[in-house]
Amino acid sequence: MAVSSPESVVGSAPVAKYDTGEAMCPYRLVLEHLTSRWGVLVLIELLERPYRFSELRRAIGRVSEKMLTQTLQTLERDGLVHRDAKPVIPPRVDYSLTDLGREAAQQVRALAVWTERRMDAVQQARDAYDAAKRQR
């Protein structure tokens, strides 16, 4: 994968580590899907268990039906979420993680846990930055 090394070669031209050109587009898009505002929350929540749409929406909180639908469709297209529609009345749809989704969700959750643990250090850095900026 091109993002794992400082440079990779596409064709005969070297490509920078985080090149935003066409060669990196698929990697960058998946990364954006995984780390989007709602993508992170969906993945972390689905690590616990499968959810019905309305349950997932309540568990996440403050997400519109439209945004949750779009996020689930995007993650399903990327192979991270499985949508199980049961042919009953009323319709029942359950969402769960695929093996690939579970792997990604564990990585995203690790970043979320790190963020929570290190928030004091981040806040101190913000305060120092803001103080220095006011003194300029």
CSV table of N, CA and C in Angstrom, one decimal:
chain,number,residue,atom,x,y,z
A,1,MET,N,0.8,-1.2,0.0
A,1,MET,CA,0.0,0.0,0.0
A,1,MET,C,0.9,1.2,0.0
A,2,ALA,N,0.6,2.2,-0.8
A,2,ALA,CA,1.4,3.3,-1.0
A,2,ALA,C,1.6,4.2,0.3
A,3,VAL,N,0.7,4.2,1.2
A,3,VAL,CA,0.8,5.1,2.3
A,3,VAL,C,1.8,4.5,3.4
A,4,SER,N,2.2,3.3,3.2
A,4,SER,CA,3.1,2.6,4.2
A,4,SER,C,4.5,3.0,4.1
A,5,SER,N,4.9,3.6,3.0
A,5,SER,CA,6.3,3.9,2.8
A,5,SER,C,6.4,5.4,2.3
A,6,PRO,N,7.6,6.0,2.6
A,6,PRO,CA,7.7,7.4,2.2
A,6,PRO,C,7.5,7.7,0.7
A,7,GLU,N,7.9,6.8,-0.1
A,7,GLU,CA,7.7,6.9,-1.5
A,7,GLU,C,7.3,5.6,-2.1
A,8,SER,N,6.5,5.6,-3.1
A,8,SER,CA,6.2,4.4,-3.9
A,8,SER,C,6.3,4.8,-5.4
A,9,VAL,N,6.3,3.8,-6.2
A,9,VAL,CA,6.4,4.1,-7.6
A,9,VAL,C,5.1,3.7,-8.3
A,10,VAL,N,4.5,4.6,-9.0
A,10,VAL,CA,3.4,4.4,-9.8
A,10,VAL,C,3.8,4.6,-11.3
A,11,GLY,N,3.8,3.5,-12.0
A,11,GLY,CA,4.3,3.6,-13.4
A,11,GLY,C,5.8,3.8,-13.2
A,12,SER,N,6.4,4.8,-13.8
A,12,SER,CA,7.8,5.0,-13.7
A,12,SER,C,8.1,6.3,-12.8
A,13,ALA,N,7.1,7.0,-12.4
A,13,ALA,CA,7.3,8.2,-11.6
A,13,ALA,C,7.1,7.9,-10.1
A,14,PRO,N,8.1,8.4,-9.2
A,14,PRO,CA,7.9,8.3,-7.8
A,14,PRO,C,6.7,9.1,-7.3
A,15,VAL,N,6.0,8.6,-6.3
A,15,VAL,CA,4.8,9.3,-5.8
A,15,VAL,C,5.1,9.6,-4.3
A,16,ALA,N,4.8,10.8,-3.9
A,16,ALA,CA,5.0,11.1,-2.5
A,16,ALA,C,4.0,10.3,-1.6
A,17,LYS,N,4.4,10.2,-0.3
A,17,LYS,CA,3.7,9.4,0.6
A,17,LYS,C,2.2,9.6,0.7
A,18,TYR,N,1.8,10.9,0.7
A,18,TYR,CA,0.4,11.2,0.8
A,18,TYR,C,-0.1,12.0,-0.5
A,19,ASP,N,0.4,11.5,-1.6
A,19,ASP,CA,0.0,12.1,-2.9
A,19,ASP,C,-1.5,12.1,-3.0
A,20,THR,N,-2.1,13.3,-3.4
A,20,THR,CA,-3.6,13.3,-3.5
A,20,THR,C,-4.0,13.1,-4.9
A,21,GLY,N,-3.1,12.6,-5.7
A,21,GLY,CA,-3.4,12.4,-7.1
A,21,GLY,C,-4.3,11.1,-7.3
A,22,GLU,N,-4.5,10.8,-8.5
A,22,GLU,CA,-5.4,9.7,-8.9
A,22,GLU,C,-4.9,8.3,-8.3
A,23,ALA,N,-3.6,8.1,-8.2
A,23,ALA,CA,-3.1,6.8,-7.7
A,23,ALA,C,-3.5,6.6,-6.2
A,24,MET,N,-3.6,7.6,-5.4
A,24,MET,CA,-3.9,7.5,-4.0
A,24,MET,C,-5.4,7.6,-3.7
A,25,CYS,N,-6.2,8.0,-4.7
A,25,CYS,CA,-7.6,8.3,-4.4
A,25,CYS,C,-8.3,7.2,-3.7
A,26,PRO,N,-8.2,5.9,-4.1
A,26,PRO,CA,-9.0,4.9,-3.4
A,26,PRO,C,-8.6,4.8,-1.9
A,27,TYR,N,-7.4,4.9,-1.6
A,27,TYR,CA,-6.9,4.8,-0.2
A,27,TYR,C,-7.5,5.9,0.6
A,28,ARG,N,-7.3,7.1,0.0
A,28,ARG,CA,-7.8,8.3,0.7
A,28,ARG,C,-9.3,8.3,0.9
A,29,LEU,N,-10.0,7.8,0.0
A,29,LEU,CA,-11.5,7.8,0.1
A,29,LEU,C,-11.9,6.8,1.2
A,30,VAL,N,-11.3,5.6,1.3
A,30,VAL,CA,-11.6,4.7,2.3
A,30,VAL,C,-11.2,5.3,3.7
A,31,LEU,N,-10.1,5.9,3.8
A,31,LEU,CA,-9.6,6.5,5.0
A,31,LEU,C,-10.7,7.6,5.4
A,32,GLU,N,-11.1,8.4,4.5
A,32,GLU,CA,-12.2,9.4,4.8
A,32,GLU,C,-13.5,8.7,5.3
A,33,HIS,N,-13.8,7.6,4.7
A,33,HIS,CA,-15.1,6.9,5.1
A,33,HIS,C,-14.9,6.4,6.5
A,34,LEU,N,-13.7,5.8,6.8
A,34,LEU,CA,-13.5,5.3,8.2
A,34,LEU,C,-13.4,6.3,9.3
A,35,THR,N,-12.9,7.5,8.9
A,35,THR,CA,-12.7,8.5,9.9
A,35,THR,C,-13.7,9.7,9.8
A,36,SER,N,-14.7,9.5,9.1
A,36,SER,CA,-15.7,10.6,9.0
A,36,SER,C,-16.4,10.7,10.3
A,37,ARG,N,-17.1,11.8,10.6
A,37,ARG,CA,-17.8,12.0,11.9
A,37,ARG,C,-18.7,10.8,12.2
A,38,TRP,N,-19.5,10.4,11.3
A,38,TRP,CA,-20.5,9.4,11.6
A,38,TRP,C,-19.9,8.0,11.4
A,39,GLY,N,-19.0,7.9,10.5
A,39,GLY,CA,-18.3,6.6,10.2
A,39,GLY,C,-17.7,6.0,11.4
A,40,VAL,N,-16.9,6.8,12.2
A,40,VAL,CA,-16.3,6.4,13.4
A,40,VAL,C,-17.3,5.9,14.4
A,41,LEU,N,-18.3,6.7,14.6
A,41,LEU,CA,-19.3,6.3,15.6
A,41,LEU,C,-20.1,5.0,15.2
A,42,VAL,N,-20.4,4.9,13.9
A,42,VAL,CA,-21.1,3.6,13.5
A,42,VAL,C,-20.2,2.4,13.7
A,43,LEU,N,-18.9,2.5,13.3
A,43,LEU,CA,-18.0,1.4,13.4
A,43,LEU,C,-17.8,1.0,14.9
A,44,ILE,N,-17.6,2.0,15.7
A,44,ILE,CA,-17.4,1.7,17.2
A,44,ILE,C,-18.7,1.1,17.8
A,45,GLU,N,-19.8,1.6,17.4
A,45,GLU,CA,-21.1,1.0,18.0
A,45,GLU,C,-21.3,-0.4,17.5
A,46,LEU,N,-21.1,-0.6,16.2
A,46,LEU,CA,-21.3,-2.0,15.7
A,46,LEU,C,-20.3,-3.0,16.2
A,47,LEU,N,-19.2,-2.6,16.8
A,47,LEU,CA,-18.3,-3.5,17.4
A,47,LEU,C,-19.0,-4.3,18.6
A,48,GLU,N,-19.9,-3.6,19.2
A,48,GLU,CA,-20.6,-4.2,20.3
A,48,GLU,C,-21.5,-5.4,19.9
A,49,ARG,N,-22.4,-5.1,18.9
A,49,ARG,CA,-23.4,-6.1,18.4
A,49,ARG,C,-24.0,-5.5,17.2
A,50,PRO,N,-24.8,-6.4,16.5
A,50,PRO,CA,-25.6,-5.9,15.4
A,50,PRO,C,-26.7,-5.0,15.9
A,51,TYR,N,-27.1,-4.0,15.1
A,51,TYR,CA,-28.2,-3.1,15.4
A,51,TYR,C,-29.2,-3.0,14.3
A,52,ARG,N,-30.4,-2.7,14.6
A,52,ARG,CA,-31.4,-2.3,13.7
A,52,ARG,C,-31.2,-0.8,13.5
A,53,PHE,N,-31.6,-0.2,12.4
A,53,PHE,CA,-31.4,1.1,12.0
A,53,PHE,C,-31.8,2.1,13.1
A,54,SER,N,-33.0,2.0,13.6
A,54,SER,CA,-33.5,2.9,14.6
A,54,SER,C,-32.7,2.8,15.9
A,55,GLU,N,-32.3,1.6,16.3
A,55,GLU,CA,-31.5,1.4,17.5
A,55,GLU,C,-30.1,2.0,17.3
A,56,LEU,N,-29.5,1.9,16.2
A,56,LEU,CA,-28.2,2.5,15.9
A,56,LEU,C,-28.3,4.0,15.9
A,57,ARG,N,-29.4,4.5,15.4
A,57,ARG,CA,-29.5,6.0,15.4
A,57,ARG,C,-29.7,6.5,16.8
A,58,ARG,N,-30.4,5.8,17.6
A,58,ARG,CA,-30.5,6.2,19.0
A,58,ARG,C,-29.2,6.1,19.8
A,59,ALA,N,-28.5,5.0,19.5
A,59,ALA,CA,-27.2,4.8,20.2
A,59,ALA,C,-26.2,5.8,19.8
A,60,ILE,N,-26.2,6.2,18.6
A,60,ILE,CA,-25.2,7.3,18.2
A,60,ILE,C,-25.6,8.6,18.6
A,61,GLY,N,-26.9,9.0,18.5
A,61,GLY,CA,-27.4,10.2,18.9
A,61,GLY,C,-27.1,11.4,17.9
A,62,ARG,N,-28.0,12.3,17.8
A,62,ARG,CA,-27.9,13.5,17.0
A,62,ARG,C,-27.4,13.3,15.5
A,63,VAL,N,-27.7,12.2,15.0
A,63,VAL,CA,-27.4,11.9,13.5
A,63,VAL,C,-28.7,11.9,12.8
A,64,SER,N,-28.8,12.6,11.7
A,64,SER,CA,-30.1,12.5,10.9
A,64,SER,C,-30.2,11.2,10.3
A,65,GLU,N,-31.5,10.9,9.9
A,65,GLU,CA,-31.7,9.6,9.2
A,65,GLU,C,-31.0,9.6,7.9
A,66,LYS,N,-31.0,10.7,7.2
A,66,LYS,CA,-30.3,10.8,5.9
A,66,LYS,C,-28.8,10.5,6.0
A,67,MET,N,-28.1,11.1,7.0
A,67,MET,CA,-26.7,11.0,7.2
A,67,MET,C,-26.4,9.5,7.6
A,68,LEU,N,-27.2,9.0,8.5
A,68,LEU,CA,-26.9,7.6,8.9
A,68,LEU,C,-27.1,6.6,7.8
A,69,THR,N,-28.1,6.9,7.0
A,69,THR,CA,-28.3,6.0,5.8
A,69,THR,C,-27.2,6.1,4.8
A,70,GLN,N,-26.7,7.3,4.5
A,70,GLN,CA,-25.6,7.5,3.6
A,70,GLN,C,-24.3,6.9,4.2
A,71,THR,N,-24.1,7.0,5.5
A,71,THR,CA,-22.9,6.4,6.1
A,71,THR,C,-22.9,4.9,6.0
A,72,LEU,N,-24.1,4.3,6.4
A,72,LEU,CA,-24.2,2.9,6.3
A,72,LEU,C,-24.0,2.4,4.9
A,73,GLN,N,-24.6,3.1,3.9
A,73,GLN,CA,-24.4,2.6,2.5
A,73,GLN,C,-23.0,2.7,2.1
A,74,THR,N,-22.3,3.8,2.5
A,74,THR,CA,-20.9,3.9,2.1
A,74,THR,C,-20.0,2.8,2.7
A,75,LEU,N,-20.3,2.6,4.0
A,75,LEU,CA,-19.5,1.5,4.7
A,75,LEU,C,-19.8,0.1,4.2
A,76,GLU,N,-21.1,-0.1,3.7
A,76,GLU,CA,-21.5,-1.3,3.1
A,76,GLU,C,-20.8,-1.5,1.8
A,77,ARG,N,-20.8,-0.4,1.0
A,77,ARG,CA,-20.1,-0.5,-0.3
A,77,ARG,C,-18.6,-0.8,-0.2
A,78,ASP,N,-18.0,-0.3,0.9
A,78,ASP,CA,-16.6,-0.6,1.1
A,78,ASP,C,-16.3,-1.9,1.7
A,79,GLY,N,-17.4,-2.7,2.0
A,79,GLY,CA,-17.2,-4.0,2.5
A,79,GLY,C,-17.0,-4.1,4.0
A,80,LEU,N,-17.4,-3.0,4.7
A,80,LEU,CA,-17.2,-3.0,6.2
A,80,LEU,C,-18.4,-3.3,7.0
A,81,VAL,N,-19.6,-3.0,6.4
A,81,VAL,CA,-20.8,-3.3,7.1
A,81,VAL,C,-21.7,-4.2,6.2
A,82,HIS,N,-22.4,-5.1,6.9
A,82,HIS,CA,-23.3,-6.1,6.3
A,82,HIS,C,-24.7,-5.6,6.6
A,83,ARG,N,-25.5,-5.5,5.6
A,83,ARG,CA,-26.9,-5.2,5.7
A,83,ARG,C,-27.7,-6.4,5.5
A,84,ASP,N,-28.5,-6.8,6.5
A,84,ASP,CA,-29.3,-8.0,6.5
A,84,ASP,C,-30.8,-7.6,6.5
A,85,ALA,N,-31.4,-7.6,5.3
A,85,ALA,CA,-32.9,-7.3,5.2
A,85,ALA,C,-33.7,-8.6,5.3
A,86,LYS,N,-34.5,-8.6,6.3
A,86,LYS,CA,-35.4,-9.8,6.4
A,86,LYS,C,-36.7,-9.5,5.8
A,87,PRO,N,-37.3,-10.5,5.0
A,87,PRO,CA,-38.5,-10.3,4.2
A,87,PRO,C,-39.7,-10.5,5.2
A,88,VAL,N,-39.9,-9.6,6.1
A,88,VAL,CA,-41.1,-9.7,7.0
A,88,VAL,C,-41.8,-8.4,7.0
A,89,ILE,N,-43.0,-8.4,7.5
A,89,ILE,CA,-43.8,-7.2,7.6
A,89,ILE,C,-44.0,-6.9,9.1
A,90,PRO,N,-43.6,-5.7,9.6
A,90,PRO,CA,-42.9,-4.7,8.9
A,90,PRO,C,-41.4,-5.1,8.6
A,91,PRO,N,-40.8,-4.5,7.6
A,91,PRO,CA,-39.5,-4.9,7.2
A,91,PRO,C,-38.5,-4.8,8.4
A,92,ARG,N,-37.6,-5.7,8.5
A,92,ARG,CA,-36.5,-5.7,9.5
A,92,ARG,C,-35.2,-5.7,8.8
A,93,VAL,N,-34.4,-4.7,9.2
A,93,VAL,CA,-33.0,-4.6,8.6
A,93,VAL,C,-32.0,-4.5,9.8
A,94,ASP,N,-31.1,-5.4,9.8
A,94,ASP,CA,-30.0,-5.4,10.8
A,94,ASP,C,-28.7,-5.1,10.1
A,95,TYR,N,-27.9,-4.3,10.9
A,95,TYR,CA,-26.6,-4.0,10.4
A,95,TYR,C,-25.5,-4.6,11.3
A,96,SER,N,-24.5,-5.1,10.8
A,96,SER,CA,-23.4,-5.7,11.5
A,96,SER,C,-22.1,-5.4,10.8
A,97,LEU,N,-21.0,-5.7,11.4
A,97,LEU,CA,-19.7,-5.6,10.8
A,97,LEU,C,-19.3,-6.8,10.1
A,98,THR,N,-18.6,-6.7,9.0
A,98,THR,CA,-18.0,-7.8,8.3
A,98,THR,C,-16.7,-8.1,9.0
A,99,ASP,N,-16.0,-9.1,8.6
A,99,ASP,CA,-14.6,-9.3,9.2
A,99,ASP,C,-13.7,-8.1,9.0
A,100,LEU,N,-13.8,-7.6,7.7
A,100,LEU,CA,-13.0,-6.5,7.4
A,100,LEU,C,-13.4,-5.2,8.2
A,101,GLY,N,-14.7,-5.1,8.4
A,101,GLY,CA,-15.2,-4.0,9.2
A,101,GLY,C,-14.8,-4.1,10.6
A,102,ARG,N,-14.8,-5.3,11.2
A,102,ARG,CA,-14.4,-5.5,12.5
A,102,ARG,C,-12.9,-5.1,12.7
A,103,GLU,N,-12.1,-5.5,11.8
A,103,GLU,CA,-10.7,-5.1,11.8
A,103,GLU,C,-10.5,-3.6,11.8
A,104,ALA,N,-11.2,-2.9,10.9
A,104,ALA,CA,-11.1,-1.5,10.8
A,104,ALA,C,-11.7,-0.8,12.0
A,105,ALA,N,-12.8,-1.3,12.5
A,105,ALA,CA,-13.4,-0.7,13.7
A,105,ALA,C,-12.5,-0.8,14.9
A,106,GLN,N,-11.8,-1.9,15.1
A,106,GLN,CA,-10.9,-2.0,16.2
A,106,GLN,C,-9.8,-1.0,16.1
A,107,GLN,N,-9.3,-0.7,14.9
A,107,GLN,CA,-8.3,0.3,14.7
A,107,GLN,C,-8.9,1.7,15.1
A,108,VAL,N,-10.1,2.0,14.6
A,108,VAL,CA,-10.7,3.3,14.8
A,108,VAL,C,-11.0,3.4,16.3
A,109,ARG,N,-11.5,2.4,17.0
A,109,ARG,CA,-11.7,2.4,18.4
A,109,ARG,C,-10.4,2.7,19.2
A,110,ALA,N,-9.3,2.1,18.8
A,110,ALA,CA,-8.1,2.3,19.4
A,110,ALA,C,-7.7,3.8,19.4
A,111,LEU,N,-7.9,4.4,18.2
A,111,LEU,CA,-7.7,5.9,18.1
A,111,LEU,C,-8.6,6.7,19.0
A,112,ALA,N,-9.9,6.3,19.1
A,112,ALA,CA,-10.8,7.0,19.9
A,112,ALA,C,-10.4,6.9,21.4
A,113,VAL,N,-10.0,5.7,21.8
A,113,VAL,CA,-9.6,5.5,23.2
A,113,VAL,C,-8.3,6.3,23.5
A,114,TRP,N,-7.4,6.3,22.5
A,114,TRP,CA,-6.2,7.2,22.7
A,114,TRP,C,-6.6,8.6,22.9
A,115,THR,N,-7.5,9.1,22.0
A,115,THR,CA,-7.9,10.5,22.1
A,115,THR,C,-8.5,10.8,23.4
A,116,GLU,N,-9.3,9.9,23.9
A,116,GLU,CA,-10.0,10.1,25.3
A,116,GLU,C,-8.9,10.2,26.4
A,117,ARG,N,-7.9,9.2,26.3
A,117,ARG,CA,-6.9,9.2,27.3
A,117,ARG,C,-6.0,10.4,27.3
A,118,ARG,N,-5.7,10.9,26.1
A,118,ARG,CA,-4.7,12.0,25.9
A,118,ARG,C,-5.4,13.4,25.8
A,119,MET,N,-6.7,13.5,26.1
A,119,MET,CA,-7.4,14.8,25.9
A,119,MET,C,-6.8,15.9,26.8
A,120,ASP,N,-6.3,15.5,28.0
A,120,ASP,CA,-5.7,16.5,28.9
A,120,ASP,C,-4.5,17.1,28.2
A,121,ALA,N,-3.6,16.3,27.6
A,121,ALA,CA,-2.4,16.8,27.0
A,121,ALA,C,-2.8,17.6,25.8
A,122,VAL,N,-3.8,17.2,25.0
A,122,VAL,CA,-4.2,18.0,23.9
A,122,VAL,C,-4.8,19.4,24.4
A,123,GLN,N,-5.5,19.4,25.4
A,123,GLN,CA,-6.1,20.7,25.9
A,123,GLN,C,-4.9,21.6,26.4
A,124,GLN,N,-3.9,21.0,27.1
A,124,GLN,CA,-2.8,21.8,27.5
A,124,GLN,C,-2.1,22.4,26.3
A,125,ALA,N,-1.9,21.6,25.2
A,125,ALA,CA,-1.2,22.1,24.0
A,125,ALA,C,-2.1,23.2,23.4
A,126,ARG,N,-3.4,23.1,23.4
A,126,ARG,CA,-4.3,24.1,22.8
A,126,ARG,C,-4.1,25.4,23.7
A,127,ASP,N,-4.2,25.2,25.0
A,127,ASP,CA,-4.1,26.4,25.8
A,127,ASP,C,-2.8,27.1,25.6
A,128,ALA,N,-1.7,26.4,25.5
A,128,ALA,CA,-0.3,27.0,25.3
A,128,ALA,C,-0.3,27.7,24.0
A,129,TYR,N,-0.8,27.1,23.0
A,129,TYR,CA,-0.9,27.7,21.6
A,129,TYR,C,-1.7,29.0,21.6
A,130,ASP,N,-2.9,28.9,22.2
A,130,ASP,CA,-3.7,30.1,22.3
A,130,ASP,C,-3.1,31.2,23.0
A,131,ALA,N,-2.4,30.9,24.2
A,131,ALA,CA,-1.7,31.9,25.0
A,131,ALA,C,-0.6,32.6,24.2
A,132,ALA,N,0.2,31.8,23.5
A,132,ALA,CA,1.3,32.3,22.7
A,132,ALA,C,0.8,33.1,21.5
A,133,LYS,N,-0.3,32.7,21.0
A,133,LYS,CA,-0.9,33.5,19.8
A,133,LYS,C,-1.4,34.9,20.3
A,134,ARG,N,-2.0,34.9,21.5
A,134,ARG,CA,-2.5,36.2,22.0
A,134,ARG,C,-1.3,37.1,22.3
A,135,GLN,N,-0.1,36.6,22.7
A,135,GLN,CA,1.0,37.4,23.0
A,135,GLN,C,1.7,38.0,21.8
A,136,ARG,N,1.4,37.5,20.6
A,136,ARG,CA,2.1,38.0,19.4
A,136,ARG,C,1.7,39.4,19.1
